[in-house]
Amino acid sequence: MSDPLEASDDALLATRAAGGSREAFRRLYQRHRVEVYRYLTRWLGSESLAEDALQEVFLQVYRSLGRYDRARPFRGWLYGVVRNVAQNARRKQRKVAPPGCEGHDSGLFPTLARRERAADLQAAFTGLPEETRALLLQRYRLELTLDELAEAWGCTNRTIRNRLHAANDRLVQAIVAQRAGGTA
Amino acid sequence: MNCTEYREHASAPEPAAQEAADAHRADCHACASWSQTLEDAMSAIDLPDVEPAPGDWERLSAALDAADAPTPPVHVRLQCSYCHDTLVGGTPEAAYCASCLAPHHADCFRQNAGCATPACPGVSTVTPQRQVTDVAASRGKAQKPRGEPGPSRVLPLLLTALLGGLGAAAWVALRGVEVQVQDAVVQQGFDASCGRLIQGDYRAAQEGFRRLLDEEPEAVLRAEITALDRVARVLRDCEEEPLGCDWDGALDALTRAQERASIPRVRRWLEQRQDWAIAAQGSLHLLERGYAAGAASVAAAEAREFEQALLLQREARELLTQVQGPLAATAQAQIVETWIPVLKASVAMIQRFMGPKTKPPHWGRAEDMIVSLLPLALEDKEREELIGYLEICRNNMEDETLYAQAVQIAQRRSANDYPKALALLRRIRTSSVIYPDARAYLDWIAADQLVRAAVEAFDGGRGEEALRLLREAGDEHDAALGEAARKSVDEKVVLISQVLSRWQRAKNLGTRAEALKPLEEVIALLEDRPENEYRIMAQLMFDRIGSSLGKNAETYLEEGLRQLEAAFGDGFNAPHAAEGAMAAFERVLEDPGHKRDQIVRIKSAVSQREGDTRFLYRAEKLRKANRTDTYGDLLPRLKLLKTWLPPGKQQSQASELYRQIAEGSSWVPPEFRRPEK
């Protein structure tokens, strides 16, 4: 007999977890932990920080489950929490990081490191504002839908469209500028 | 679908518009390039392939045990008794029936001309002047339920009480009092957060507002704080990314917050921000279009479609300079951001047009580009740089025109026009690209002038000077001379040297006959230069020497005829006279001045003597008689006859006889024998 929790959607699991089911919460955690952890590692640039942040994220999710509206996408809501936790961790990281660590995004392009244009792309992407990078990662790497993004960023669908458009343009311009600067 | 729509679609694709988007991408190079760049970049961005350390759930689980259990949400809301829509308490739109305290929208109460509660006779309303503290807040944080979802059972009861007698007493009793914060600490925090908000420190303001919300303030204040918190968040987003901002939402947040704002300065500030947002909203489409045009301009510049790039750049400028209000700075930044890559790419192309790799340089195309770029330059430094390039282009074009005119004049090869060509060439700037060519042409003209002077000197009889000038042309202007010119100069040097050496030899020989040969060679060398002084003088000397030598021939002729007479007279007793005649006649021939009639006279005299003496007949008889003793006398005469008789039977007979006697005579002296093969 199949496990009814296994096939349940996130919203149902979240509702049951809000009702006190630790098992439902564990399922939610297992479902999202790797993706969130990878995202946090990219954002914070450190696995140890990402591990702490992962714990903090799900702790906050657990505390806030009561405020979760089942009608809205759980993944978007989750990444809203992730965003807040990551920003706080980043702020703390800045306070303790030695000068020069800011903006260093080591391992951002592991597969591109050997490629000729890796430097251009890396510099262009790293040069974008933090939130723009986060939005692009969520959209293109985590493949969050517009609704999920709107939920995560606490804004309307239209605003997310505009932000994505602006972020794409910024990235393209940054790459173009990087290449132009490199060849001038 | 235009470029802006395409890029919006690319950011959030909609299946219905996919076909139009594909068509646009196929047609629009700029958008295709944009998409490709984006796709390349996004495919390159990757998340690290890592996983949380084992035991993470256990650690989390332990932390969960120590944390508060999930708290189910409590939603308390008022409904209008008339329209049953949501009603926000404590706002001007909320009114309560003076008889039964049933909540109404003020408009609904007026529209219904009284209370909507069945059987209630109320026709007037009351509004709260002091909000009752939230029940949960009044209980304090220490009394918040932990572990069990207790509040969900308690709150409905409290709500009942709120809407019941306690509520009614509170609403009515607090009439006429201004909305104020109950707790002094909360009030202080609220003021501070509002101050940060007005100063534009949205992040700090947000943090302050959220802390205040954690304090669970009374409902009116909570609504105000929530509205201001939303304002802080929205404005922060909008100022950070005006293009991605939802300006409608921002305006809505500002309007709602302004309606709820209790502090006058905050209210005024919110009004100003509303104007600001309205201005931004109005400029947003301009900014978006300008942004798209700018991006397309950069893409076109990258694709080296400069005409298109500048066209789009001008369009972007036109749009972006119209942007007013809060987006003006963004628009200005956008102008700079899209201008720099276009300028860089354009300058690179200008440098390529002007550079050494382009032969010949495309000054005109470079000038056109600079003239198009100049009006778009943003800074003096850029303008100065472009003007610098423009001057270089124009100077070079002017110098190339001078060069072309000079070459046209010089190619006429008229020495009289050379000064004009030289004057033009000397005006060419040393900094011009054409200068080395001009310099070479100057050298070439100078060399040509030297060669011309050398030829003139040679024809004038100043051969040494001619040689010096030619060597100067060859040495000093060697680089300017082409291969053909260099060969021509060398040939002239050889010719003049040959003429001079022969002329010198002839001069040394004076009027002797030996001088005739070098003079003859000089005349032959200068056959095609009849006006050359050397040729004229050589001819003159040749004629003079020849004339004097002609007198000697006559003398030898007379001598020869005398010897001939003696050789064939007196019974042929003077065989040596034949040898003397033969020698004299040879001297006549050797004399360059001998004349044809002298030869004719010799032949005539020899023929006459043969006719008179019939020497051949006699010699034939003696040979047949084998009178070898006479052969010594016969041979000199036979030799004279075979040499000087006119061609014919007699001359053949003399030759044959001479051969037979000379071959048949073993004793024939060696000088008469035929040479051995």
PDB file of N, CA and C in Angstrom, chain B residues 5 33 78 84 100 115 194 232 248 271 336 349 411 458 485 487 496 588 619 656 667:
ATOM      1  N   GLU B   5       8.268  43.777 -26.510  1.00  0.00           N
ATOM      2  CA  GLU B   5       7.338  42.674 -26.234  1.00  0.00           C
ATOM      3  C   GLU B   5       8.042  41.324 -26.323  1.00  0.00           C
ATOM      4  N   SER B  33      20.405  38.083 -31.053  1.00  0.00           N
ATOM      5  CA  SER B  33      21.696  38.170 -30.351  1.00  0.00           C
ATOM      6  C   SER B  33      21.478  38.266 -28.840  1.00  0.00           C
ATOM      7  N   LEU B  78     -14.124  42.311  10.161  1.00  0.00           N
ATOM      8  CA  LEU B  78     -15.492  42.833  10.268  1.00  0.00           C
ATOM      9  C   LEU B  78     -16.137  42.778   8.897  1.00  0.00           C
ATOM     10  N   HIS B  84     -22.030  43.128   3.212  1.00  0.00           N
ATOM     11  CA  HIS B  84     -21.308  41.939   3.674  1.00  0.00           C
ATOM     12  C   HIS B  84     -19.864  41.867   3.165  1.00  0.00           C
ATOM     13  N   CYS B 100     -27.358  49.696  17.602  1.00  0.00           N
ATOM     14  CA  CYS B 100     -26.932  48.320  17.880  1.00  0.00           C
ATOM     15  C   CYS B 100     -25.439  48.087  17.658  1.00  0.00           C
ATOM     16  N   CYS B 115     -29.702  51.635   9.659  1.00  0.00           N
ATOM     17  CA  CYS B 115     -29.030  50.382   9.988  1.00  0.00           C
ATOM     18  C   CYS B 115     -29.633  49.229   9.185  1.00  0.00           C
ATOM     19  N   CYS B 194       9.141  55.800  11.395  1.00  0.00           N
ATOM     20  CA  CYS B 194       8.608  56.755  10.414  1.00  0.00           C
ATOM     21  C   CYS B 194       9.722  57.705   9.952  1.00  0.00           C
ATOM     22  N   ALA B 232       7.390  50.955   2.687  1.00  0.00           N
ATOM     23  CA  ALA B 232       8.851  50.845   2.767  1.00  0.00           C
ATOM     24  C   ALA B 232       9.355  49.762   1.814  1.00  0.00           C
ATOM     25  N   ASP B 248       1.931  50.722 -10.207  1.00  0.00           N
ATOM     26  CA  ASP B 248       0.513  50.770  -9.794  1.00  0.00           C
ATOM     27  C   ASP B 248       0.397  50.345  -8.333  1.00  0.00           C
ATOM     28  N   GLU B 271       2.227  62.051   0.527  1.00  0.00           N
ATOM     29  CA  GLU B 271       1.636  62.774  -0.606  1.00  0.00           C
ATOM     30  C   GLU B 271       2.703  63.089  -1.655  1.00  0.00           C
ATOM     31  N   VAL B 336      23.969  56.577 -20.446  1.00  0.00           N
ATOM     32  CA  VAL B 336      25.421  56.359 -20.361  1.00  0.00           C
ATOM     33  C   VAL B 336      25.734  54.882 -20.616  1.00  0.00           C
ATOM     34  N   MET B 349      35.959  50.878 -34.777  1.00  0.00           N
ATOM     35  CA  MET B 349      35.794  50.796 -36.227  1.00  0.00           C
ATOM     36  C   MET B 349      36.439  51.999 -36.918  1.00  0.00           C
ATOM     37  N   GLN B 411      52.790  63.551 -63.824  1.00  0.00           N
ATOM     38  CA  GLN B 411      52.704  62.493 -64.835  1.00  0.00           C
ATOM     39  C   GLN B 411      52.708  63.047 -66.263  1.00  0.00           C
ATOM     40  N   PHE B 458      75.084  66.249 -71.367  1.00  0.00           N
ATOM     41  CA  PHE B 458      75.723  65.317 -72.300  1.00  0.00           C
ATOM     42  C   PHE B 458      75.544  65.788 -73.743  1.00  0.00           C
ATOM     43  N   ALA B 485      63.143  53.158 -64.197  1.00  0.00           N
ATOM     44  CA  ALA B 485      63.894  54.412 -64.174  1.00  0.00           C
ATOM     45  C   ALA B 485      65.361  54.144 -63.837  1.00  0.00           C
ATOM     46  N   LYS B 487      67.015  51.427 -64.421  1.00  0.00           N
ATOM     47  CA  LYS B 487      67.640  50.794 -65.584  1.00  0.00           C
ATOM     48  C   LYS B 487      67.977  51.853 -66.634  1.00  0.00           C
ATOM     49  N   ILE B 496      77.137  57.153 -71.886  1.00  0.00           N
ATOM     50  CA  ILE B 496      77.987  58.343 -71.773  1.00  0.00           C
ATOM     51  C   ILE B 496      79.443  57.914 -71.519  1.00  0.00           C
ATOM     52  N   VAL B 588      96.405  51.569-100.920  1.00  0.00           N
ATOM     53  CA  VAL B 588      95.255  52.380-101.369  1.00  0.00           C
ATOM     54  C   VAL B 588      93.979  51.892-100.686  1.00  0.00           C
ATOM     55  N   ALA B 619     101.843  32.685-119.704  1.00  0.00           N
ATOM     56  CA  ALA B 619     101.992  31.890-118.480  1.00  0.00           C
ATOM     57  C   ALA B 619     101.407  30.498-118.657  1.00  0.00           C
ATOM     58  N   GLU B 656      92.793  30.329-111.602  1.00  0.00           N
ATOM     59  CA  GLU B 656      93.021  28.903-111.819  1.00  0.00           C
ATOM     60  C   GLU B 656      94.485  28.619-112.103  1.00  0.00           C
ATOM     61  N   TRP B 667     108.788  23.697-105.486  1.00  0.00           N
ATOM     62  CA  TRP B 667     109.778  24.668-105.022  1.00  0.00           C
ATOM     63  C   TRP B 667     109.164  26.038-104.756  1.00  0.00           C
TER      64      TRP B 667
END
